[in-house]
């Protein structure tokens, strides 16, 4: 599976962005998909994950109620809708694919290249 993330950019606090992650390969629908982020000088951290069917989603506490993860298996794409963005959301955002539904970085099998989200105050 190859992953290509896009949609990052510069936005003011309170604004919105939608990230997309397009996957190649016919087995996309059998993978759980997650979004992780890494701020400068910090470790990569979990943001959100969605099961292969889309029936289960989990979020880190700091984004609950503001971010929504979704997927379209017909388009081999997973999305992260980010609303009410805060300066502390500034990071490089990565999509990842895993055979199991996981929030753990090293349990993911495939990674996209990352897309930078910058939120100005």
Phi, psi and omega in degrees: 000128174249137185240139180230109180268147178206171175106356179289171179167191180259130181217151177281154176306137183093349181277185183228153172215153172237120176269147176234151176222110180266134183245143173263160178102148185276354185257014180308317187292349179264001182253141165287146183237138182227160171242135177231164178217156179221115177273158180305129178077006181238165177281157176294137183228156179289142176242304183202155178214150179225140180289170184299327181272346186087000185282341180232135177224150177220148182225150169290151188302324187290346181245357181301134181086349180245324182251149176224126176261141178210168179213153175233100184292335177292333180255003182052044186223140173242146184236156170226106176274122184242115179245164178049048184295146181239156178305327180289354173277354180298125183181170166272126182259131181241139169263154183212155180237139180219150179285343178236158178282110188217152175252005185266128184305310190283355177272359177273143187266329184225147182228143170279178187275348179095147176222134188275129174245123179238123180247118181268148181271000000 
